[in-house]
Short mmCIF file of C-alpha atoms in Angstrom, two decimals:
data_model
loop_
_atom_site.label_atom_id
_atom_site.label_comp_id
_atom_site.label_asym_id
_atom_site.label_seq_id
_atom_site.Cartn_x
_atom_site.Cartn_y
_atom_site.Cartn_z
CA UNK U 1 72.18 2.84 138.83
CA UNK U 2 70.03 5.88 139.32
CA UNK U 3 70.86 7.05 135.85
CA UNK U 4 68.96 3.55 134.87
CA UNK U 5 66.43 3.97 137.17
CA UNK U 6 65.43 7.17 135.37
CA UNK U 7 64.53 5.32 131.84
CA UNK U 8 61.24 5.18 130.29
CA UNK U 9 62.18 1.48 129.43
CA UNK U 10 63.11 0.49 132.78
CA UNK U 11 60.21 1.70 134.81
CA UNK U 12 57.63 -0.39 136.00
CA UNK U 13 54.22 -0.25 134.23
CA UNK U 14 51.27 0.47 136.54
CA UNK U 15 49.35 -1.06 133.90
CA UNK U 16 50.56 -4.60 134.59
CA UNK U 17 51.96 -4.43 138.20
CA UNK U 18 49.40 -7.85 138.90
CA UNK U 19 49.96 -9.60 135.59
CA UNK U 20 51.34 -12.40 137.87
CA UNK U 21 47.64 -12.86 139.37
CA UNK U 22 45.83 -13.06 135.99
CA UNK U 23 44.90 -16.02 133.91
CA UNK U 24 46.04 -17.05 131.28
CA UNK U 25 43.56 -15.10 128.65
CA UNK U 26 43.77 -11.94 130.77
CA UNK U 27 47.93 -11.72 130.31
CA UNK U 28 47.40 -12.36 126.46
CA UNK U 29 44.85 -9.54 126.41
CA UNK U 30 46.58 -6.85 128.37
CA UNK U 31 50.01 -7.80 126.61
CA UNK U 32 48.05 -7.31 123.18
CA UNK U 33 46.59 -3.66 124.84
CA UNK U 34 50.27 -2.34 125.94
CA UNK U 35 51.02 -3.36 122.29
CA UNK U 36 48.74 -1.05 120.62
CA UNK U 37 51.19 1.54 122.09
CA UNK U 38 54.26 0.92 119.94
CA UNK U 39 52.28 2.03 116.28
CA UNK U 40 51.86 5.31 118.01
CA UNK U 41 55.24 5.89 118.81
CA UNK U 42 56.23 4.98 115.77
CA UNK U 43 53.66 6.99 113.99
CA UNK U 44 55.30 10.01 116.55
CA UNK U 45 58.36 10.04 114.61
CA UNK U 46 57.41 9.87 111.11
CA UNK U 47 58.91 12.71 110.02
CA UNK U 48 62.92 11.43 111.24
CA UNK U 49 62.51 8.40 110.19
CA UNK U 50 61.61 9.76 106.33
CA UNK U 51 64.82 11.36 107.10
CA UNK U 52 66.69 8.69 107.70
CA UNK U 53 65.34 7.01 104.75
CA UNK U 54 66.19 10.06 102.54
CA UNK U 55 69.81 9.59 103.73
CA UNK U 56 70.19 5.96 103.13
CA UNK U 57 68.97 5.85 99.93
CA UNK U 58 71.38 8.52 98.77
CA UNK U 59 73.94 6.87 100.51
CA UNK U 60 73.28 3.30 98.50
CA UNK U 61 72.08 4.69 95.50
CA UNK U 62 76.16 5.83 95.49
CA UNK U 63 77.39 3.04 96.37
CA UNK U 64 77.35 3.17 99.86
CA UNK U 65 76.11 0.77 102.86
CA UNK U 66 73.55 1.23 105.52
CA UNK U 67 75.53 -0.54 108.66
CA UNK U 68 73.10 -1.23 111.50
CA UNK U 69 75.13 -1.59 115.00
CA UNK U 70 73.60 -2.63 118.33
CA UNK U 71 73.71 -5.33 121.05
CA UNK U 72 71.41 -7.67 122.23
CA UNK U 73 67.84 -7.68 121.20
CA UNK U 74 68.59 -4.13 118.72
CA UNK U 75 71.95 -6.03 117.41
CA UNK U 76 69.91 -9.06 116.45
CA UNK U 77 66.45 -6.58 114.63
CA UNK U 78 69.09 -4.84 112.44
CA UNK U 79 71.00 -8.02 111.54
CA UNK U 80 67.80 -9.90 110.82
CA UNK U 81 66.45 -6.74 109.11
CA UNK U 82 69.45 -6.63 106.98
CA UNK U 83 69.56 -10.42 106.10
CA UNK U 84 66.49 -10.38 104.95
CA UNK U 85 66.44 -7.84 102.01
CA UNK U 86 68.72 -10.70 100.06
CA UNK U 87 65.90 -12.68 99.22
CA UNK U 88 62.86 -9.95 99.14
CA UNK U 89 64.97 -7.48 96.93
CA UNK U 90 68.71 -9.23 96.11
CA UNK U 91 70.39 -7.00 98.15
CA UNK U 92 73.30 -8.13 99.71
CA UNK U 93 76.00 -6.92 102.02
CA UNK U 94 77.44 -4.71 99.18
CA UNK U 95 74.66 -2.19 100.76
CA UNK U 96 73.30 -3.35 104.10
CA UNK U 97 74.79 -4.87 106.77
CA UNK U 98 74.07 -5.58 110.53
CA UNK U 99 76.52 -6.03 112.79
CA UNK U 100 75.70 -7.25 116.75
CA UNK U 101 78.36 -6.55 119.74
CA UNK U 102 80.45 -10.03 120.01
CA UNK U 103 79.69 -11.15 116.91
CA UNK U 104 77.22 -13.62 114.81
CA UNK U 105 77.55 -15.81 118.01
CA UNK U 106 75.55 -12.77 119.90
CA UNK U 107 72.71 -14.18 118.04
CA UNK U 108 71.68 -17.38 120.31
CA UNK U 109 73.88 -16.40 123.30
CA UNK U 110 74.47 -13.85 125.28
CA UNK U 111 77.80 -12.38 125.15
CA UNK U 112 78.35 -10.32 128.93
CA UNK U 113 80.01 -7.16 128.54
CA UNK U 114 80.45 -7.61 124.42
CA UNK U 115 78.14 -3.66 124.76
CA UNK U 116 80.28 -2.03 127.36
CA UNK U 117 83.01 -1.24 125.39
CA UNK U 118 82.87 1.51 122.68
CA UNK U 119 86.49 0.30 121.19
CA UNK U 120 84.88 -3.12 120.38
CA UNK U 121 82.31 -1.33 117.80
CA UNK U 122 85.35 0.72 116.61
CA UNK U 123 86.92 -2.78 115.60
CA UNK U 124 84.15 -3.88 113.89
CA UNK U 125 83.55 -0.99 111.75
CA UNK U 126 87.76 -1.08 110.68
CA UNK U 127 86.63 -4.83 110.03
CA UNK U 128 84.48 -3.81 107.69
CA UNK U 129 86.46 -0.30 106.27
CA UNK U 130 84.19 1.46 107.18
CA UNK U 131 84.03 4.82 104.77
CA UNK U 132 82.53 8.23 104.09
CA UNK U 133 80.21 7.38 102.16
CA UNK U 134 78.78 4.89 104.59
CA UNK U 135 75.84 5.29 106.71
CA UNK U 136 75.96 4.00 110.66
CA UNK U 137 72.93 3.55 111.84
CA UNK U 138 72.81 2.65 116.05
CA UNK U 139 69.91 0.71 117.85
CA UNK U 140 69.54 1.21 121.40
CA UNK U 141 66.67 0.69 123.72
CA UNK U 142 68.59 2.49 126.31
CA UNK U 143 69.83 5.75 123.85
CA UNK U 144 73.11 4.64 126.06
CA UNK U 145 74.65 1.85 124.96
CA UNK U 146 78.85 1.92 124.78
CA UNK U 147 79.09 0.04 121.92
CA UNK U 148 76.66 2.39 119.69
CA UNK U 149 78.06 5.74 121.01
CA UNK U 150 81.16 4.11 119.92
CA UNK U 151 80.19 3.35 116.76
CA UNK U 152 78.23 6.75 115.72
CA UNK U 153 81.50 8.22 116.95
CA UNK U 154 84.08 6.72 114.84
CA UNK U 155 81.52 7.37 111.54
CA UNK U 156 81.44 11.13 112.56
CA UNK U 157 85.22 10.90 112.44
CA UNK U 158 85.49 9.65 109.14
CA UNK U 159 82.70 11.82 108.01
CA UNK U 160 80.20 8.97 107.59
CA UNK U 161 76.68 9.76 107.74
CA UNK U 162 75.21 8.63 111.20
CA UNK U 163 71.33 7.75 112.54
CA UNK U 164 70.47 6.95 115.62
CA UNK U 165 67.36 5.06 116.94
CA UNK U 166 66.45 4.88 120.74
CA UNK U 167 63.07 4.15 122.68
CA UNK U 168 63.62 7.14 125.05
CA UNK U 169 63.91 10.97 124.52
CA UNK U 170 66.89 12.61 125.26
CA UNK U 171 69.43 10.06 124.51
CA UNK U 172 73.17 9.60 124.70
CA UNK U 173 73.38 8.24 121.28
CA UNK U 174 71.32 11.03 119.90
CA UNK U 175 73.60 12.97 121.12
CA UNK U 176 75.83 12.03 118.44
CA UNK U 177 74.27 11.41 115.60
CA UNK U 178 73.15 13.52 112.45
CA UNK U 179 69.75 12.16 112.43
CA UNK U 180 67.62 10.84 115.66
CA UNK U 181 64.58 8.35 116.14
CA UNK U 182 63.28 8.81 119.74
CA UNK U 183 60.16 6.72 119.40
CA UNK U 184 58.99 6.33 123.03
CA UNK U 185 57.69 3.04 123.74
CA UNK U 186 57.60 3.41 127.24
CA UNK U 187 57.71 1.12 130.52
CA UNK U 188 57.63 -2.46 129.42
CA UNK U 189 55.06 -5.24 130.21
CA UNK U 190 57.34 -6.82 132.39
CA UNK U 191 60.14 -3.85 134.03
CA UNK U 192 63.24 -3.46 131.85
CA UNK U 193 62.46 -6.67 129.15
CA UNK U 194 62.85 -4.12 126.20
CA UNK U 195 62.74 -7.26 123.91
CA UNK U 196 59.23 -6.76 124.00
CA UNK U 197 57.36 -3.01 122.97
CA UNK U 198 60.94 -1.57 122.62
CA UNK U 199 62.33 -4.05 120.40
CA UNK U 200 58.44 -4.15 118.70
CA UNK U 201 59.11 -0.43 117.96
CA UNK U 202 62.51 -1.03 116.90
CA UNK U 203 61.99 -3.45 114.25
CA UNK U 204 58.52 -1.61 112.82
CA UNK U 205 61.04 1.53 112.35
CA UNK U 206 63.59 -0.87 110.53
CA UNK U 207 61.27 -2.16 108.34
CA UNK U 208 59.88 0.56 107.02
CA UNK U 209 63.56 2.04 106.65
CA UNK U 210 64.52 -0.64 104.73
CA UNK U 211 61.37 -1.35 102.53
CA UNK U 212 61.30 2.56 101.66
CA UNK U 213 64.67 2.59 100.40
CA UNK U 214 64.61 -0.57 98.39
CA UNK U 215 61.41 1.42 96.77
CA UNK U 216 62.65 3.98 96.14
CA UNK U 217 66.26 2.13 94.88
CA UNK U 218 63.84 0.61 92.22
CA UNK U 219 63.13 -3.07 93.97
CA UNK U 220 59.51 -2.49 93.81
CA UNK U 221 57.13 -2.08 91.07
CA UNK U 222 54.03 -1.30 92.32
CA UNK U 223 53.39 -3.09 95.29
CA UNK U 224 55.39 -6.28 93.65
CA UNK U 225 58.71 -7.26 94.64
CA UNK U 226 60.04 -7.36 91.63
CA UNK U 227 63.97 -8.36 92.41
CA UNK U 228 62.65 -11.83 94.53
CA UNK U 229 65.35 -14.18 94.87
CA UNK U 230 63.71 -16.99 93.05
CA UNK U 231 66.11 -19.42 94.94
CA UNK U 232 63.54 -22.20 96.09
CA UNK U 233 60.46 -23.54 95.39
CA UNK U 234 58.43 -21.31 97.09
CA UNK U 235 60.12 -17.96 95.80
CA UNK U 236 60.05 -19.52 92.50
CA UNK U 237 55.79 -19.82 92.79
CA UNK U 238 56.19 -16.63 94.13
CA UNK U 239 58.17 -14.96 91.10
CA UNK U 240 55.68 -17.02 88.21
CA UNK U 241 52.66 -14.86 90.55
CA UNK U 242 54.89 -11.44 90.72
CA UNK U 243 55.28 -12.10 87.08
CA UNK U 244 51.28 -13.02 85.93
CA UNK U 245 50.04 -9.70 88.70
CA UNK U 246 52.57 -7.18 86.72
CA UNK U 247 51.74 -8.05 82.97
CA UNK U 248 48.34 -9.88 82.92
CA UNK U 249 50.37 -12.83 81.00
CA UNK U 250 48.97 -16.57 81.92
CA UNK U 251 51.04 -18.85 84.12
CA UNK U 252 52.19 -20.75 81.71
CA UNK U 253 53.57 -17.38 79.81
CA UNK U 254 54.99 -16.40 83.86
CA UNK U 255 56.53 -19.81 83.89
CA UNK U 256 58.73 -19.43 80.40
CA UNK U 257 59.25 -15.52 80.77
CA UNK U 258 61.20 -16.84 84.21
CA UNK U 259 62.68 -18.81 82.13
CA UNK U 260 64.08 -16.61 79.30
CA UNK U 261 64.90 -14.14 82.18
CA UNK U 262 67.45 -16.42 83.31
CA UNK U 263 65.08 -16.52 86.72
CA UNK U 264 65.04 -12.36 86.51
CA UNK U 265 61.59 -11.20 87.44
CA UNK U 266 61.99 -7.73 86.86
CA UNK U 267 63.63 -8.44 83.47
CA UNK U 268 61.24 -10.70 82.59
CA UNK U 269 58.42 -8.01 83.38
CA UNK U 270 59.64 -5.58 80.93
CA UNK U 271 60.01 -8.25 78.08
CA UNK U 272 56.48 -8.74 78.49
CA UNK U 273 55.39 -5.76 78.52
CA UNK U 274 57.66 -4.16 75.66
CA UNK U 275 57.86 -7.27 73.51
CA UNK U 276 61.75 -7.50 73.80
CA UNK U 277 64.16 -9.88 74.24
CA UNK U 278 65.89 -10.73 77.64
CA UNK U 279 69.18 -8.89 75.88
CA UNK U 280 67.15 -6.21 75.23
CA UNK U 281 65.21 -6.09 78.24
CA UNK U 282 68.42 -5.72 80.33
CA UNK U 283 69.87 -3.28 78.33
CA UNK U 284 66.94 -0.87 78.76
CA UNK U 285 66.50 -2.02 82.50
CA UNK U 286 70.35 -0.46 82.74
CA UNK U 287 69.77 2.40 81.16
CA UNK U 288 66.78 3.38 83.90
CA UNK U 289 69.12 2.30 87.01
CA UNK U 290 66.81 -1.15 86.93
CA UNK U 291 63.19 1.05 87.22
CA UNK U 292 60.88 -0.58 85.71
CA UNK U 293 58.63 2.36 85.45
CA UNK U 294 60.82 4.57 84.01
CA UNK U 295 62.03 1.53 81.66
CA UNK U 296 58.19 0.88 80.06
CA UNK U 297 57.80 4.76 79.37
CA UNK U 298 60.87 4.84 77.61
#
């Protein structure tokens, strides 16, 4: 308990010690000010979390996966962060994953005592064969969950790469991993509910992990995101725009370069701008590991 006790994230915050007294206006203002906190403690730990960026792209761009492991709130950020790259870049779990202690039905409920165990993550990891040329990544408020220590442990044993991201300094989990984010978000608005700045902070760093890679894997051309899922409607207004912004081609042009693409934005990009064919197109997409850059200078 006193080992608790001692957290950053579990203090109380002398800042908000009467929140219960304030209207309604007041709370939403002085949440909003502790808030302001979190892009500063990201902004603290710029330079690991390039790092950890430097080693997940190497990692994917050989065929590896990025596995994000935590429980509760951080289980849920890295499983939402990794289901959402299949529509913004058509990545899949053949790169990222997130996995949350006691499983996808962690998600809505609470699962007691699914973090306490570090076997349970080992499990999960053989689930997934886990390999070398993987990258573990654990999420932890705390810096002391079971469950991640477990994790980051079994990865060092098969020689995995392994990251670690915590909200306070000094942590267990850092302890064993290769690369550590310690982004200090400090006591919470209301004692101990790390859901809010700490899980805030948490998903900020995961974003920008995952949206650096995918740049730098070639999912981004510009500031366009030029491997869209063009699955529904709105993605599919959304590619015809990503489409017209690249080349400078009409809507109408957009609309039947989708088309010929066989609904391929970034291969329809490069037959616009190098006159080719979709065969064509693809081809020379291949040949530059699908960077469109690279592709027009060609």
């Amino acid at each position: 308990m006193d080992q608790i006790k001692k957290l950053t994230t579990e203090l109380r915050n002398p800042n908000t010690t009467e929140i219960d007294t304030l209207s309604t206006l007041e709370m939403v203002k002085l949440i909003n000010n502790e808030d302001k906190q979190t892009i500063e403690a990201v902004y603290s730990v710029k330079e690991d979390i390039a790092n950890a960026i430097d080693i997940v792209y190497e990692a994917i761009n050989s065929g590896g996966r990025l596995i994000y492991m935590g429980a509760g709130t951080s289980g849920r950020l890295g499983v939402l962060d990794a289901s959402e790259l299949t529509p913004t870049y058509g990545v899949g779990e053949e790169s990222v994953i997130g996995v949350i202690a006691g499983g996808d039905s962690a998600l809505r409920n609470a699962i007691e005592g699914a973090e306490d165990f570090e076997s349970y993550a080992v499990e999960d990891l053989k689930k997934l064969k886990l390999t070398k040329n993987d990258v573990v990544c654990a999420i932890a408020s705390s810096g002391r969950t079971p469950y991640c220590i477990g994790a980051l442990k079994y990865a060092k044993e098969l020689g995995a790469q392994t990251i670690a991201i915590a909200n306070v300094k000094d942590s267990i989990i850092g302890t064993y991993a290769q690369t550590v984010i310690e982004a200090v978000s400090g006591p919470e608005v209301v004692a101990g509910s790390t859901r809010m700045k700490a899980g805030t902070v948490q998903k900020m760093i995961l974003n920008i992990i995952s949206t650096a890679t995918m740049i730098k894997y070639g999912k981004v051309y510009g500031n366009l995101m030029i491997d869209v899922n063009a699955s529904n409607e709105k993605l599919v207004l959304r590619a015809h725009s990503i489409i017209q912004e690249a080349t400078g081609c009409s809507e109408a042009r957009a609309i039947e370069l989708l088309e010929q693409s066989d609904k391929s934005v970034k291969v329809a990009i490069v037959m616009e701008l190098m006159d080719l064919d979709q065969e064509d197109a693809q081809t020379l997409l291949k040949v530059h590991k699908g960077r469109i850059r690279d592709a027009i200078r060609d």
